[in-house]
Short mmCIF file of C-alpha atoms (C1' of nucleotides) in Angstrom, two decimals:
data_model
loop_
_atom_site.label_atom_id
_atom_site.label_comp_id
_atom_site.label_asym_id
_atom_site.label_seq_id
_atom_site.Cartn_x
_atom_site.Cartn_y
_atom_site.Cartn_z
CA UNK A 1 14.62 2.88 -3.30
CA UNK A 2 11.98 4.66 -1.28
CA UNK A 3 12.08 7.61 1.07
CA UNK A 4 10.96 7.40 4.65
CA UNK A 5 7.45 8.74 4.31
CA UNK A 6 6.74 6.37 1.43
CA UNK A 7 8.03 3.41 3.44
CA UNK A 8 5.88 4.52 6.32
CA UNK A 9 2.67 4.76 4.30
CA UNK A 10 3.42 1.42 2.66
CA UNK A 11 4.13 -0.20 6.00
CA UNK A 12 0.81 0.76 7.53
CA UNK A 13 -1.14 0.03 4.34
CA UNK A 14 -1.25 -3.68 5.05
CA UNK A 15 -3.84 -4.79 7.62
CA UNK A 16 -1.69 -7.68 8.87
CA UNK A 17 1.19 -5.29 9.48
CA UNK A 18 -1.09 -2.95 11.38
CA UNK A 19 -2.13 -5.90 13.51
CA UNK A 20 1.46 -6.94 14.18
CA UNK A 21 2.37 -3.38 15.03
CA UNK A 22 -0.59 -3.13 17.35
CA UNK A 23 0.32 -6.38 19.08
CA UNK A 24 3.80 -5.01 19.72
CA UNK A 25 2.52 -1.68 20.98
CA UNK A 26 0.24 -3.25 23.56
CA UNK A 27 2.74 -5.95 24.52
CA UNK A 28 4.25 -5.51 27.93
CA UNK A 29 7.56 -6.89 26.77
CA UNK A 30 9.52 -7.18 23.54
CA UNK A 31 8.47 -10.23 21.58
CA UNK A 32 10.56 -12.67 19.59
CA UNK A 33 9.66 -13.48 15.99
CA UNK A 34 8.35 -16.86 17.09
CA UNK A 35 6.25 -15.33 19.84
CA UNK A 36 4.68 -12.96 17.34
CA UNK A 37 4.10 -15.76 14.83
CA UNK A 38 2.19 -17.71 17.43
CA UNK A 39 -0.35 -14.91 17.60
CA UNK A 40 -1.02 -15.01 13.87
CA UNK A 41 -2.31 -17.62 11.49
CA UNK A 42 0.79 -17.32 9.35
CA UNK A 43 4.20 -18.91 8.97
CA UNK A 44 7.17 -17.52 10.86
CA UNK A 45 8.70 -16.44 7.56
CA UNK A 46 5.59 -14.50 6.65
CA UNK A 47 5.82 -12.62 9.93
CA UNK A 48 9.54 -12.06 9.44
CA UNK A 49 8.85 -10.34 6.13
CA UNK A 50 6.30 -8.03 7.68
CA UNK A 51 8.61 -7.27 10.58
CA UNK A 52 11.34 -6.34 8.12
CA UNK A 53 9.07 -3.84 6.38
CA UNK A 54 7.95 -2.38 9.70
CA UNK A 55 11.57 -2.19 10.78
CA UNK A 56 12.58 -0.43 7.55
CA UNK A 57 9.84 2.11 8.20
CA UNK A 58 11.17 2.63 11.73
CA UNK A 59 7.99 1.39 13.38
CA UNK A 60 9.63 -1.67 14.88
CA UNK A 61 13.02 -1.90 16.53
CA UNK A 62 14.98 -5.06 17.15
CA UNK A 63 17.38 -6.38 19.72
CA UNK A 64 19.30 -9.58 19.17
CA UNK A 65 19.84 -11.70 22.25
CA UNK A 66 21.37 -15.05 21.60
CA UNK A 67 19.22 -16.94 19.16
CA UNK A 68 16.29 -14.61 19.81
CA UNK A 69 15.47 -11.34 18.05
CA UNK A 70 13.21 -9.32 20.26
CA UNK A 71 10.98 -6.81 18.54
CA UNK A 72 9.36 -3.77 20.05
CA UNK A 73 7.20 -1.07 18.56
CA UNK A 74 8.30 2.49 18.04
CA UNK A 75 5.32 4.66 17.13
CA UNK A 76 7.38 7.85 16.74
CA UNK A 77 7.56 7.73 12.92
CA UNK A 78 3.77 7.99 12.88
CA UNK A 79 4.27 11.62 13.78
CA UNK A 80 5.18 12.11 10.13
CA UNK A 81 1.89 10.65 9.00
CA UNK A 82 0.17 12.86 11.49
CA UNK A 83 1.95 15.88 10.08
CA UNK A 84 0.85 14.90 6.60
CA UNK A 85 -2.74 14.69 7.75
CA UNK A 86 -2.73 17.92 9.67
CA UNK A 87 -2.68 19.89 6.45
CA UNK A 88 -5.88 18.22 5.29
CA UNK A 89 -7.59 18.42 8.65
CA UNK A 90 -8.39 22.07 7.98
CA UNK A 91 -10.71 20.94 5.20
CA UNK A 92 -12.50 18.17 7.12
CA UNK A 93 -15.30 20.31 8.38
CA UNK A 94 -15.00 23.05 5.81
CA UNK A 95 -18.48 23.57 4.48
CA UNK A 96 -17.05 25.52 1.56
CA UNK A 97 -15.48 22.31 0.43
CA UNK A 98 -18.58 20.90 -1.17
CA UNK A 99 -19.83 20.12 -4.62
CA UNK A 100 -21.79 23.30 -5.31
CA UNK A 101 -18.97 25.64 -4.51
CA UNK A 102 -16.44 23.71 -6.52
CA UNK A 103 -18.67 23.50 -9.52
CA UNK A 104 -19.63 27.15 -9.40
CA UNK A 105 -15.96 28.02 -9.53
CA UNK A 106 -15.76 25.86 -12.61
CA UNK A 107 -18.49 27.44 -14.71
CA UNK A 108 -16.34 28.21 -17.71
CA UNK A 109 -14.50 24.91 -17.93
CA UNK B 1 -13.55 -7.16 -1.04
CA UNK B 2 -12.05 -4.65 1.36
CA UNK B 3 -13.51 -2.60 4.17
CA UNK B 4 -13.35 1.15 4.25
CA UNK B 5 -10.36 1.61 6.48
CA UNK B 6 -8.32 -0.80 4.38
CA UNK B 7 -9.28 0.98 1.18
CA UNK B 8 -8.33 4.23 2.82
CA UNK B 9 -4.87 3.10 3.91
CA UNK B 10 -4.27 1.53 0.49
CA UNK B 11 -5.40 4.69 -1.28
CA UNK B 12 -2.96 6.95 0.53
CA UNK B 13 -0.13 4.42 0.35
CA UNK B 14 0.74 5.36 -3.21
CA UNK B 15 2.76 8.57 -3.60
CA UNK B 16 1.18 9.43 -6.95
CA UNK B 17 -2.27 9.16 -5.40
CA UNK B 18 -1.25 11.40 -2.55
CA UNK B 19 -0.09 13.91 -5.14
CA UNK B 20 -3.34 13.73 -7.09
CA UNK B 21 -5.32 14.07 -3.90
CA UNK B 22 -3.23 17.05 -2.88
CA UNK B 23 -3.69 18.70 -6.26
CA UNK B 24 -7.45 18.36 -5.86
CA UNK B 25 -7.45 19.66 -2.31
CA UNK B 26 -5.60 22.84 -3.21
CA UNK B 27 -7.47 23.32 -6.50
CA UNK B 28 -9.88 26.25 -6.47
CA UNK B 29 -12.31 24.37 -8.67
CA UNK B 30 -13.21 20.76 -9.47
CA UNK B 31 -10.92 19.34 -12.13
CA UNK B 32 -11.72 17.06 -15.03
CA UNK B 33 -9.74 13.85 -15.56
CA UNK B 34 -7.94 15.46 -18.47
CA UNK B 35 -7.08 18.55 -16.45
CA UNK B 36 -5.59 16.36 -13.74
CA UNK B 37 -3.68 14.28 -16.28
CA UNK B 38 -2.07 17.42 -17.68
CA UNK B 39 -0.47 18.02 -14.29
CA UNK B 40 1.16 14.60 -14.21
CA UNK B 41 3.62 12.77 -16.38
CA UNK B 42 1.25 9.90 -16.90
CA UNK B 43 -1.44 8.80 -19.32
CA UNK B 44 -5.06 9.80 -18.79
CA UNK B 45 -5.92 6.15 -18.16
CA UNK B 46 -3.28 5.93 -15.47
CA UNK B 47 -4.81 8.89 -13.71
CA UNK B 48 -8.29 7.46 -14.17
CA UNK B 49 -7.24 4.31 -12.31
CA UNK B 50 -5.85 6.31 -9.40
CA UNK B 51 -8.96 8.46 -9.29
CA UNK B 52 -11.10 5.34 -9.11
CA UNK B 53 -9.17 4.06 -6.11
CA UNK B 54 -9.37 7.45 -4.40
CA UNK B 55 -13.08 7.56 -5.18
CA UNK B 56 -13.62 4.07 -3.74
CA UNK B 57 -11.90 5.23 -0.57
CA UNK B 58 -14.19 8.25 -0.43
CA UNK B 59 -11.34 10.73 -0.78
CA UNK B 60 -12.48 11.99 -4.18
CA UNK B 61 -16.01 12.74 -5.31
CA UNK B 62 -17.16 13.08 -8.90
CA UNK B 63 -19.73 15.04 -10.81
CA UNK B 64 -20.53 14.26 -14.43
CA UNK B 65 -21.30 17.23 -16.61
CA UNK B 66 -21.68 16.47 -20.26
CA UNK B 67 -18.54 14.82 -21.50
CA UNK B 68 -16.59 15.98 -18.42
CA UNK B 69 -16.24 14.25 -15.09
CA UNK B 70 -15.24 16.79 -12.53
CA UNK B 71 -13.35 15.54 -9.50
CA UNK B 72 -13.02 17.20 -6.15
CA UNK B 73 -11.33 16.12 -2.96
CA UNK B 74 -13.14 15.09 0.18
CA UNK B 75 -10.69 14.81 3.08
CA UNK B 76 -13.33 13.70 5.59
CA UNK B 77 -12.45 9.98 5.44
CA UNK B 78 -8.99 10.89 6.69
CA UNK B 79 -10.62 11.39 10.06
CA UNK B 80 -10.65 7.61 10.31
CA UNK B 81 -6.91 7.44 9.78
CA UNK B 82 -6.52 10.13 12.37
CA UNK B 83 -8.59 8.12 14.81
CA UNK B 84 -6.39 5.10 14.16
CA UNK B 85 -3.31 7.16 14.91
CA UNK B 86 -4.64 8.77 18.03
CA UNK B 87 -4.32 5.54 19.93
CA UNK B 88 -0.61 5.36 19.15
CA UNK B 89 0.03 9.02 19.79
CA UNK B 90 0.00 8.33 23.51
CA UNK B 91 3.21 6.33 23.03
CA UNK B 92 5.06 8.83 20.84
CA UNK B 93 6.82 10.59 23.63
CA UNK B 94 6.58 7.86 26.17
CA UNK B 95 10.04 7.44 27.56
CA UNK B 96 9.04 4.11 29.08
CA UNK B 97 8.64 2.83 25.60
CA UNK B 98 12.29 2.15 25.04
CA UNK B 99 14.58 -0.78 24.62
CA UNK B 100 15.78 -1.16 28.18
CA UNK B 101 12.36 -1.26 29.73
CA UNK B 102 11.02 -3.70 27.21
CA UNK B 103 13.95 -6.01 27.62
CA UNK B 104 13.88 -5.89 31.38
CA UNK B 105 10.28 -7.01 31.27
CA UNK B 106 11.44 -9.88 29.14
CA UNK B 107 14.13 -11.32 31.35
CA UNK B 108 12.64 -14.78 31.55
CA UNK B 109 11.81 -15.25 27.88
"C1'" DT C 1 27.47 -34.84 23.04
"C1'" DA C 2 22.86 -35.09 21.12
"C1'" DA C 3 18.46 -33.03 20.52
"C1'" DT C 4 15.66 -28.94 20.30
"C1'" DT C 5 14.64 -24.21 19.31
"C1'" DT C 6 15.18 -19.67 16.93
"C1'" DA C 7 15.84 -17.67 13.00
"C1'" DG C 8 18.01 -16.34 8.34
"C1'" DC C 9 18.28 -17.27 3.38
"C1'" DA C 10 16.69 -18.70 -1.07
"C1'" DA C 11 13.43 -20.32 -4.20
"C1'" DC C 12 9.03 -20.47 -5.53
"C1'" DC C 13 3.96 -19.17 -6.40
"C1'" DA C 14 -0.33 -16.58 -7.12
"C1'" DT C 15 -2.25 -12.35 -7.22
"C1'" DA C 16 -2.23 -7.29 -6.97
"C1'" DT C 17 -0.53 -3.05 -8.62
"C1'" DA C 18 0.90 0.64 -11.62
"C1'" DG C 19 1.31 1.61 -15.76
"C1'" DT C 20 0.60 1.37 -21.00
"C1'" DT C 21 -1.92 1.32 -25.79
"C1'" DG C 22 -5.87 0.90 -28.82
"C1'" DC C 23 -10.51 1.54 -29.76
"C1'" DG C 24 -15.36 2.98 -29.49
"C1'" DT C 25 -18.71 6.48 -28.10
"C1'" DA C 26 -20.91 10.51 -26.45
"C1'" DT C 27 -20.62 15.47 -26.23
"C1'" DA C 28 -19.26 19.87 -27.92
"C1'" DA C 29 -17.30 23.05 -31.32
"C1'" DA C 30 -16.38 24.61 -36.32
"C1'" DT D 1 -22.38 17.93 -40.85
"C1'" DT D 2 -17.78 17.29 -39.96
"C1'" DT D 3 -14.18 17.50 -36.66
"C1'" DA D 4 -12.26 17.57 -32.19
"C1'" DT D 5 -12.45 16.46 -27.30
"C1'" DA D 6 -13.35 13.80 -22.95
"C1'" DC D 7 -13.84 9.60 -21.38
"C1'" DG D 8 -14.76 4.47 -20.46
"C1'" DC D 9 -13.57 -0.21 -21.43
"C1'" DA D 10 -10.58 -3.99 -22.44
"C1'" DA D 11 -6.25 -6.13 -23.14
"C1'" DC D 12 -1.68 -6.34 -22.14
"C1'" DT D 13 2.96 -5.87 -19.55
"C1'" DA D 14 6.31 -5.66 -15.90
"C1'" DT D 15 7.10 -5.56 -11.32
"C1'" DA D 16 5.69 -5.63 -6.38
"C1'" DT D 17 3.46 -7.97 -2.76
"C1'" DG D 18 2.06 -11.44 0.49
"C1'" DG D 19 2.51 -15.71 1.29
"C1'" DT D 20 4.59 -20.55 1.27
"C1'" DT D 21 8.23 -24.51 1.90
"C1'" DG D 22 12.85 -26.44 2.48
"C1'" DC D 23 17.29 -26.06 4.11
"C1'" DT D 24 21.16 -24.47 7.05
"C1'" DA D 25 23.34 -22.50 11.03
"C1'" DA D 26 23.70 -20.86 15.57
"C1'" DA D 27 22.26 -21.03 20.38
"C1'" DT D 28 20.20 -23.42 24.07
"C1'" DT D 29 18.72 -27.48 26.74
"C1'" DA D 30 18.94 -32.35 28.11
#
DNA sequence: TAATTTAGCAACCATATAGTTGCGTATAAA
DNA sequence: TTTATACGCAACTATATGGTTGCTAAATTA
């Protein structure tokens, strides 16, 4: 359906998912779905859906223990996003990259 | 409706928008809507919508000249995404950040 | 054994998203 | 002046998304 980088960008596009991810990153232990839900003003099922998307993107890993499913963050896939951005970082402070120059190059359009 | 960082993450979440943005970044001149459309298998209106979202996120700037609207990329807002990621980068290669450690910390859950 | 807790699954809902077509209008070219 | 081009606006469509509730089953606790 979708390749990894697409899943990744989609996963971090939602603010609630970024919050859940953040909560897991700063947590000192893996958290169960219920534990995560308690931190958010949302039903357990809502959280479960977000967790699934984060898991599909590789940003959250799971470990089943009895009736619990402990979740923990794995930020490694973000390296891919970082790689994507690195290409554009060369233009961040590029003063050539401004209106005048672009438009001058476009005189005969 | 949405703050800047949310607009930004949403804007880059769509693969077509990332392609349009990329095309503008590597273009040697600003491109009109029609010129961009010609590079994609999509209607002009479809491209216009994507451009609007990129523009709202600050990733694309516009300059009207007669009947043309020239678009050029502005990667600066991506700095914000980079800032977001920097926090998590400290955990990328953190060997403590693995299943066993998390679960050990969770023994009495 | 009975009650409680954790969580999955399915159905449902409202809204957002990604795309289209048709049409009108301003600008530029013949 | 007529024709062609670039573009915005509006309406429409299909599907994705973010959320809910209700139910069932498995695991744990009393």
